[in-house]
Short mmCIF file of C-alpha atoms and ligand atoms in Angstrom, two decimals:
data_model
loop_
_atom_site.label_atom_id
_atom_site.label_comp_id
_atom_site.label_asym_id
_atom_site.label_seq_id
_atom_site.Cartn_x
_atom_site.Cartn_y
_atom_site.Cartn_z
CA MET A 271 82.04 36.68 -104.42
CA ILE A 272 79.72 33.98 -105.76
CA ILE A 273 79.67 32.57 -109.26
CA LYS A 274 76.46 30.80 -110.14
CA LEU A 275 77.02 28.26 -112.90
CA ARG A 276 74.59 27.34 -115.64
CA THR A 277 73.01 23.92 -115.12
CA ASP A 278 74.46 22.68 -118.44
CA ALA A 279 78.01 23.90 -117.67
CA GLU A 280 80.65 21.58 -119.20
CA GLN A 281 83.03 20.07 -116.63
CA VAL A 282 86.12 20.93 -118.72
CA GLN A 283 85.18 24.61 -118.82
CA VAL A 284 84.39 24.63 -115.10
CA GLN A 285 87.86 23.18 -114.49
CA GLN A 286 89.49 25.88 -116.64
CA LEU A 287 87.63 28.58 -114.72
CA THR A 288 88.57 27.17 -111.31
CA ASP A 289 92.25 26.75 -112.30
CA TRP A 290 92.32 30.38 -113.37
CA LEU A 291 90.67 31.60 -110.16
CA LYS A 292 93.04 29.52 -108.02
CA SER A 293 96.01 30.99 -109.90
CA MET A 294 94.90 34.37 -108.51
CA GLY A 295 95.48 33.03 -104.98
CA LEU A 296 91.77 32.66 -104.14
CA ASN A 297 90.23 29.89 -102.04
CA LEU A 298 87.26 28.25 -103.76
CA TYR A 299 84.20 26.64 -102.21
CA PHE A 300 81.92 24.50 -104.31
CA SER A 301 78.31 23.84 -103.60
CA GLU A 302 76.29 21.58 -105.82
CA GLY A 303 72.65 22.30 -105.12
CA ALA A 304 69.59 20.48 -106.41
CA THR A 305 68.81 23.29 -108.85
CA TYR A 306 72.17 24.98 -109.51
CA SER A 307 75.84 24.90 -108.58
CA ILE A 308 77.90 27.73 -107.26
CA ILE A 309 81.56 28.56 -106.74
CA GLY A 310 82.30 30.76 -103.73
CA LEU A 311 85.48 32.84 -103.83
CA VAL A 312 87.20 33.76 -100.60
CA GLY A 313 90.23 36.02 -100.41
CA ASP A 314 91.17 39.27 -102.10
CA THR A 315 88.60 39.40 -104.89
CA SER A 316 89.27 43.05 -105.71
CA ARG A 317 91.39 42.03 -108.71
CA VAL A 318 88.70 39.75 -110.14
CA ASP A 319 87.05 41.24 -113.22
CA ILE A 320 83.35 40.50 -112.74
CA GLU A 321 82.38 41.40 -116.30
CA LEU A 322 84.95 39.03 -117.70
CA ILE A 323 83.56 36.13 -115.67
CA GLU A 324 79.94 37.06 -116.40
CA ALA A 325 80.73 36.89 -120.11
CA LEU A 326 81.70 33.20 -119.89
CA GLU A 327 79.03 30.93 -121.35
CA ILE A 328 79.03 28.57 -118.35
CA VAL A 329 78.29 31.42 -115.93
CA GLU A 330 74.77 32.52 -115.09
CA SER A 331 75.59 35.34 -112.67
CA VAL A 332 78.27 36.79 -110.41
CA THR A 333 77.47 38.45 -107.07
CA ARG A 334 79.78 40.24 -104.68
CA ILE A 335 79.11 39.25 -101.06
CA GLN A 336 79.81 41.85 -98.40
CA ASP A 337 79.24 39.58 -95.36
CA PRO A 338 82.54 38.77 -93.64
CA PHE A 339 81.43 35.17 -92.97
CA LYS A 340 81.73 32.99 -96.04
CA ASN A 341 81.74 29.35 -94.97
CA ALA A 342 78.67 29.80 -92.80
CA ASN A 343 76.86 31.97 -95.35
CA ARG A 344 73.74 30.59 -97.01
CA LYS A 345 74.57 32.54 -100.16
CA PHE A 346 77.64 30.33 -100.56
CA HIS A 347 75.83 27.15 -99.64
CA PRO A 348 72.10 27.35 -100.44
CA ASP A 349 71.21 23.89 -99.09
CA ASP A 350 70.85 23.24 -95.36
CA THR A 351 73.79 21.54 -93.68
CA VAL A 352 72.68 18.15 -92.41
CA ILE A 353 74.80 16.46 -89.73
CA LYS A 354 74.52 12.78 -88.86
CA VAL A 355 75.67 11.54 -85.47
CA GLY A 356 74.88 7.89 -84.70
CA ASN A 357 71.17 7.51 -85.44
CA ALA A 358 70.51 11.24 -85.00
CA THR A 359 70.11 13.67 -87.89
CA ILE A 360 70.56 17.37 -87.22
CA GLY A 361 69.25 19.93 -89.71
CA GLY A 362 67.48 19.67 -93.05
CA GLY A 363 63.93 19.50 -91.69
CA SER A 364 64.37 16.83 -89.01
CA LEU A 365 63.72 17.44 -85.33
CA THR A 366 66.62 16.90 -82.93
CA LEU A 367 65.86 16.49 -79.25
CA ILE A 368 68.91 16.80 -77.01
CA ALA A 369 68.20 16.16 -73.34
CA GLY A 370 69.94 15.34 -70.10
CA PRO A 371 71.16 16.92 -66.89
CA CYS A 372 73.08 20.14 -66.65
CA SER A 373 75.88 18.22 -64.97
CA ILE A 374 76.73 14.56 -64.62
CA GLU A 375 76.59 13.69 -60.92
CA SER A 376 76.70 9.89 -60.61
CA GLU A 377 76.40 6.77 -62.75
CA ALA A 378 72.89 6.07 -61.45
CA GLN A 379 71.77 9.63 -62.23
CA ILE A 380 73.10 9.85 -65.79
CA VAL A 381 72.07 6.32 -66.80
CA GLU A 382 68.55 6.74 -65.43
CA VAL A 383 68.08 10.13 -67.08
CA ALA A 384 69.50 8.76 -70.36
CA GLN A 385 67.01 5.87 -70.35
CA ARG A 386 64.11 8.15 -69.54
CA VAL A 387 64.85 10.78 -72.17
CA LYS A 388 65.49 8.14 -74.80
CA ALA A 389 62.12 6.55 -74.07
CA ALA A 390 60.52 9.99 -74.49
CA GLY A 391 62.07 10.49 -77.94
CA ALA A 392 65.37 12.27 -77.27
CA THR A 393 67.93 11.55 -79.98
CA ILE A 394 71.05 12.88 -78.22
CA LEU A 395 72.08 12.80 -74.54
CA ARG A 396 73.60 15.86 -72.90
CA GLY A 397 75.61 16.01 -69.69
CA GLY A 398 78.20 18.50 -68.49
CA ALA A 399 81.47 17.29 -66.98
CA PHE A 400 83.25 20.66 -67.03
CA LYS A 401 80.92 23.40 -65.84
CA PRO A 402 81.46 27.11 -66.41
CA ARG A 403 80.04 28.55 -63.17
CA THR A 404 79.67 32.20 -62.27
CA SER A 405 81.04 31.50 -58.80
CA PRO A 406 84.35 29.70 -58.26
CA TYR A 407 82.78 28.20 -55.12
CA SER A 408 79.97 26.43 -57.06
CA PHE A 409 80.22 22.79 -58.22
CA GLN A 410 82.60 22.76 -61.18
CA GLY A 411 81.58 19.39 -62.64
CA MET A 412 83.04 15.88 -62.25
CA GLY A 413 85.62 16.39 -65.00
CA ALA A 414 87.18 13.29 -66.58
CA GLU A 415 85.27 10.97 -64.27
CA GLY A 416 82.02 12.59 -65.41
CA LEU A 417 82.87 11.88 -69.05
CA GLU A 418 83.48 8.20 -68.15
CA LEU A 419 79.98 8.04 -66.66
CA LEU A 420 78.50 9.76 -69.71
CA LEU A 421 80.10 7.06 -71.87
CA LYS A 422 78.45 4.42 -69.68
CA ALA A 423 75.08 6.06 -70.34
CA LYS A 424 75.87 6.05 -74.06
CA GLU A 425 76.65 2.32 -73.86
CA ALA A 426 73.45 1.66 -71.92
CA THR A 427 71.18 3.52 -74.34
CA GLY A 428 73.00 3.82 -77.66
CA LEU A 429 72.36 7.57 -77.63
CA PRO A 430 75.10 9.79 -79.06
CA ILE A 431 76.47 12.19 -76.43
CA ILE A 432 77.29 15.90 -76.21
CA SER A 433 79.32 17.62 -73.51
CA GLU A 434 80.89 21.03 -73.02
CA VAL A 435 84.61 21.51 -73.52
CA MET A 436 85.97 24.63 -71.85
CA ASP A 437 89.61 24.48 -72.73
CA ILE A 438 91.95 23.06 -75.39
CA SER A 439 93.77 21.01 -72.73
CA GLN A 440 90.57 19.02 -72.06
CA LEU A 441 90.11 17.93 -75.68
CA PRO A 442 91.92 14.55 -75.45
CA LEU A 443 89.32 13.50 -72.86
CA PHE A 444 86.55 14.08 -75.44
CA LYS A 445 87.83 11.39 -77.84
CA ASP A 446 84.63 9.31 -77.52
CA VAL A 447 82.21 12.21 -77.11
CA ASP A 448 80.14 12.59 -80.28
CA ILE A 449 79.48 16.35 -80.25
CA LEU A 450 81.60 19.05 -78.62
CA GLN A 451 79.64 21.83 -76.96
CA ILE A 452 81.19 25.28 -76.80
CA GLY A 453 79.39 27.29 -74.16
CA ALA A 454 78.08 30.84 -74.28
CA ARG A 455 81.03 32.11 -72.24
CA ASN A 456 83.51 30.58 -74.66
CA MET A 457 81.86 31.68 -77.91
CA GLN A 458 84.78 33.99 -78.56
CA ASN A 459 87.54 31.79 -77.16
CA PHE A 460 89.27 31.98 -80.53
CA ASN A 461 92.06 29.54 -79.68
CA LEU A 462 89.51 26.90 -78.70
CA LEU A 463 87.44 27.61 -81.83
CA LYS A 464 90.52 27.22 -84.05
CA GLU A 465 91.48 23.96 -82.36
CA VAL A 466 88.05 22.32 -82.74
CA GLY A 467 88.11 23.59 -86.32
CA THR A 468 90.89 21.09 -87.04
CA MET A 469 88.86 18.17 -85.64
CA ASP A 470 86.27 16.07 -87.42
CA LYS A 471 83.68 16.10 -84.63
CA PRO A 472 80.51 18.19 -84.86
CA VAL A 473 80.54 21.29 -82.67
CA LEU A 474 77.48 22.85 -81.05
CA LEU A 475 78.28 26.54 -80.66
CA LYS A 476 76.18 28.40 -78.13
CA ARG A 477 75.46 32.08 -78.63
CA GLY A 478 77.44 34.40 -76.37
CA LEU A 479 75.45 36.28 -73.74
CA SER A 480 75.56 39.52 -75.71
CA ALA A 481 76.66 38.38 -79.15
CA THR A 482 75.10 39.70 -82.34
CA TYR A 483 74.15 37.26 -85.09
CA GLN A 484 77.19 38.33 -87.07
CA GLU A 485 79.60 37.88 -84.15
CA TRP A 486 78.12 34.44 -83.55
CA LEU A 487 78.48 33.48 -87.20
CA MET A 488 82.07 34.80 -87.23
CA SER A 489 82.79 32.38 -84.37
CA ALA A 490 81.26 29.57 -86.45
CA GLU A 491 83.49 30.82 -89.27
CA TYR A 492 86.59 30.30 -87.09
CA ILE A 493 85.66 26.62 -86.74
CA MET A 494 84.72 26.17 -90.39
CA ALA A 495 87.79 27.98 -91.71
CA GLY A 496 89.89 25.25 -90.09
CA GLY A 497 88.06 22.59 -92.14
CA ASN A 498 85.38 21.46 -89.70
CA LYS A 499 82.10 22.25 -91.44
CA ASN A 500 79.87 20.45 -88.94
CA VAL A 501 78.77 23.36 -86.79
CA ILE A 502 75.40 23.54 -85.03
CA LEU A 503 74.22 26.90 -83.65
CA CYS A 504 72.42 27.02 -80.32
CA GLU A 505 70.33 30.01 -79.24
CA ARG A 506 70.26 29.95 -75.43
CA GLY A 507 68.91 33.37 -74.54
CA ILE A 508 70.68 36.70 -74.37
CA ARG A 509 71.26 39.36 -71.73
CA THR A 510 68.57 42.03 -71.75
CA PHE A 511 67.23 44.51 -69.17
CA GLU A 512 64.64 41.92 -68.04
CA THR A 513 65.36 40.27 -64.70
CA LYS A 514 62.33 37.98 -64.28
CA THR A 515 63.92 35.38 -66.53
CA ARG A 516 67.56 34.28 -66.43
CA ASN A 517 68.02 35.41 -70.05
CA THR A 518 65.67 36.41 -72.86
CA LEU A 519 65.06 33.83 -75.59
CA ASP A 520 65.64 35.55 -78.91
CA ILE A 521 63.05 33.88 -81.13
CA SER A 522 63.96 36.26 -83.97
CA ALA A 523 67.32 34.52 -84.17
CA ILE A 524 65.67 31.48 -85.77
CA PRO A 525 64.14 33.04 -88.91
CA MET A 526 67.00 35.55 -89.24
CA LEU A 527 69.73 32.93 -89.04
CA ARG A 528 67.76 30.69 -91.36
CA GLU A 529 68.31 33.38 -94.02
CA MET A 530 71.91 34.16 -93.08
CA THR A 531 73.27 30.64 -92.74
CA HIS A 532 72.79 27.03 -93.80
CA LEU A 533 73.85 25.69 -90.38
CA PRO A 534 71.31 23.90 -88.14
CA ILE A 535 69.74 26.00 -85.37
CA ILE A 536 68.93 24.43 -82.00
CA VAL A 537 67.16 26.26 -79.17
CA ASP A 538 67.94 25.80 -75.47
CA PRO A 539 64.85 26.98 -73.56
CA SER A 540 66.29 25.84 -70.20
CA HIS A 541 69.11 28.38 -69.99
CA ALA A 542 67.01 30.99 -71.82
CA ALA A 543 64.39 31.13 -69.07
CA GLY A 544 66.06 29.51 -66.08
CA ILE A 545 62.55 28.52 -64.98
CA ARG A 546 61.17 25.00 -65.34
CA ARG A 547 57.57 25.97 -66.15
CA MET A 548 58.70 28.13 -69.07
CA VAL A 549 60.53 25.34 -70.87
CA ARG A 550 57.40 23.95 -72.49
CA PRO A 551 55.99 27.19 -73.99
CA LEU A 552 59.42 28.34 -75.16
CA SER A 553 60.05 24.93 -76.76
CA MET A 554 56.80 25.19 -78.70
CA ALA A 555 57.59 28.75 -79.78
CA ALA A 556 61.02 27.65 -81.01
CA ILE A 557 59.59 24.82 -83.07
CA ALA A 558 56.85 27.00 -84.52
CA ALA A 559 59.52 29.53 -85.55
CA GLY A 560 61.39 26.80 -87.43
CA ALA A 561 64.15 25.60 -85.06
CA ASP A 562 65.88 22.34 -86.01
CA GLY A 563 65.65 21.08 -82.48
CA LEU A 564 65.77 21.66 -78.75
CA MET A 565 68.31 21.15 -76.01
CA ILE A 566 66.53 20.65 -72.68
CA GLU A 567 67.92 20.03 -69.21
CA VAL A 568 66.33 16.99 -67.50
CA HIS A 569 67.14 15.68 -64.02
CA ASN A 570 65.66 12.75 -62.08
CA ASP A 571 65.89 14.70 -58.80
CA PRO A 572 66.01 18.42 -59.65
CA GLU A 573 65.63 19.55 -56.02
CA ARG A 574 69.00 17.99 -55.25
CA ALA A 575 70.69 18.83 -58.59
CA LYS A 576 74.19 20.22 -58.19
CA CYS A 577 73.67 22.66 -61.04
CA ASP A 578 70.66 24.45 -62.60
CA GLY A 579 68.01 22.47 -60.66
CA PRO A 580 65.29 25.18 -60.98
CA GLN A 581 65.30 24.93 -64.77
CA CYS A 582 65.62 21.14 -65.08
CA LEU A 583 62.52 19.20 -66.10
CA ARG A 584 61.65 15.98 -64.34
CA PRO A 585 61.56 13.02 -66.74
CA GLU A 586 57.71 12.91 -66.63
CA ALA A 587 57.56 16.54 -67.70
CA PHE A 588 60.07 15.91 -70.47
CA ASP A 589 57.84 13.05 -71.72
CA GLU A 590 55.10 15.62 -72.34
CA VAL A 591 57.31 18.31 -73.85
CA ALA A 592 58.97 15.81 -76.19
CA ALA A 593 55.64 14.35 -77.31
CA ASP A 594 54.23 17.82 -78.01
CA ALA A 595 57.43 18.94 -79.72
CA ILE A 596 57.26 15.96 -82.09
CA LYS A 597 53.55 16.59 -82.78
CA LEU A 598 54.04 20.31 -83.38
CA HIS A 599 57.06 19.74 -85.61
CA ASP A 600 55.09 17.26 -87.76
CA PHE A 601 52.16 19.66 -87.95
CA CYS A 602 54.34 22.65 -88.90
CA LYS A 603 56.16 20.61 -91.54
CA LYS A 604 52.90 19.59 -93.18
CA GLU A 605 50.71 22.62 -92.64
CA ILE A 606 52.72 25.81 -92.06
CA THR A 607 54.70 27.94 -94.47
CA LEU A 608 57.28 29.91 -92.51
CA CYS A 609 58.72 32.06 -95.26
C1 PEP B 989 75.00 24.34 -70.30
O1 PEP B 989 74.54 23.96 -71.38
O2 PEP B 989 74.93 23.68 -69.26
C2 PEP B 989 75.57 25.71 -70.21
C3 PEP B 989 76.44 26.03 -69.26
O3 PEP B 989 75.10 26.53 -71.15
P1 PEP B 989 75.47 28.05 -71.57
O4 PEP B 989 76.86 28.00 -72.08
O5 PEP B 989 74.43 28.35 -72.60
O6 PEP B 989 75.31 28.89 -70.33
MN1 MN B 990 72.99 24.22 -67.19
#
């Protein structure tokens, strides 16, 4: 349930109302927007008398919300969530470019890629140390040693870093990692979601291979319900009947989620297509549809990459995609009305 307050609501009366609502055992969420403020009620609201609340002079309207996700719901939080990590801003109209190799392979590799993507305009460096692979015989990532090398690349460039955590037991190793990535295969690892929900690090939550928008947002809700409100959603393609591409990028997710949630939406065209030459057009489509940013795999020697080489861009190609992404984002911001 959402209570929209009048702009001239007196603080004392707001306090009386919130004390009363809390005494009914409800959890309250406050959102002070530029134009109006709202109180979101979570819990058993069946005993709340809507007419009684509507009659209060400080209340403009009361709406019952049927969606099971509350924290992530835009109706509860009309303004975009904006997350700051180092010098990077995610959400709220800025463009975030996350780039780097699928997996960290050596110090020389990660530092060189970090320098190249930074020069091209990337604001966050990616690099996997723990890799969820379909085959147990494939390279599984460098683990803790990989994270050490990622930290060296952070020191060398000043870029904030993101890396995938696959299991709660790995979390202590991520102490100096700026953003935790939860991969598509772990989107419904509820124990992991609950644990990162107690942390104060931003979490980038990838969409599960066959997850609906609501299931995805319920996973975000797990994190947010624990107190961690800094969740970033990442559309990375879904399973469809098509076999020409690795997955199918769901462009509709961007405008639909924009309505459903206030969380930032990043698009990963690399895993969506699995094909290097498709990264550029899919990146442009994502930006034109209103994405808050891109996460792109870049490798300095893709032919010899230990993971996802066919979809990794070479640094020179990333230079072009990043430049066009920045241009298109500026153009769309100035000239295009999306909704
Ligand atoms: C990755 O980002 O390298 C990755 C494994 O992604 P996903 O979870 O989307 O497959
Ligand atoms: Mn990958």
